[in-house]
Amino acid sequence: MAITFDDIVFGPIHSRRFGVSLGINLLPLKNKVCNFNCIYCECGWTDLKSFKVNYFDATTIIAAIEQRFIELAKDKTHIDSITFAGNGEPTMHPKFSTIIDAVIRLRDLYLPGIKITVLSNSTLLGNQSVLDSLKKVDAKVMKLDAGTTEMLIKIDKPLSSKKIDWYIQKLFELEGEVIIQTIFLKGYNDGEYIDNTTPEELDAWIKALKKIKPKSVMIYTIDRDTPAKALEKIPIEKLNSICEMVIANGIDAKVYN
């Protein structure tokens, strides 16, 4: 069953990676809007043809965020992260940079010291305003589920034709402050076997990490229902082994299980 969010601001919720997290959804409610179509996405399959994309305007979004910040500050509610996630790819909102600037200002006013986190699939890093806005936030958590274009297509099913080298270069341009998030899985989709934990795939992924030079790497596996039904979780022992490989190459990494 697909999970979508029906509020602009949701939570706080407990996240296995971000602690007590206040979520911000910049995308239409109850509909997924994304330029990836990941086989594991908890929001279900991407289908931009089935509905018209009606984004909330920036003024409405900023007002909802400010109201929630005021409530949290008044109640002295503990949160660890203000997290842009929601129903797809947050950087797709046409006023993403305006909203980021507003959230930074409001955070400093009402919730000083709380980190701002953006989860992104990296596809819009070629947009200078998106790149500049991401550089302003505290935690840039960027997807990299493969080290080869072939595996990227199998797992993430991007709607663009960008090759893996493009993603690697753009992630490098975040200048070392990027946090890479990688989900490991195996199984079948459309009759095709997929496994990004093979020695060949892991070697390519590690080489990509060494080029990107991230601040850290988040390693995890499937946690919820997936749109592709014949996928398997990777055992914790394997995830730990992959984590050790990353650390051995001089990059901080942690398994989130």
PDB file of C-alpha atoms in Angstrom, residues 14-15 35 64 105 141 154 211 233:
ATOM      1  CA  HIS A  14      10.436   9.364  14.559  1.00  0.00           C
ATOM      2  CA  SER A  15      12.797   8.605  11.695  1.00  0.00           C
ATOM      3  CA  ASN A  35      11.199  12.544 -11.824  1.00  0.00           C
ATOM      4  CA  ALA A  64       1.750  26.698   6.994  1.00  0.00           C
ATOM      5  CA  ARG A 105      14.718  32.633   8.213  1.00  0.00           C
ATOM      6  CA  VAL A 141      20.861  13.902   1.742  1.00  0.00           C
ATOM      7  CA  LYS A 154      16.816  -0.650 -13.147  1.00  0.00           C
ATOM      8  CA  LYS A 211      34.910  10.774  -6.744  1.00  0.00           C
ATOM      9  CA  LYS A 233      15.613  -6.948   2.039  1.00  0.00           C
TER      10      LYS A 233
END
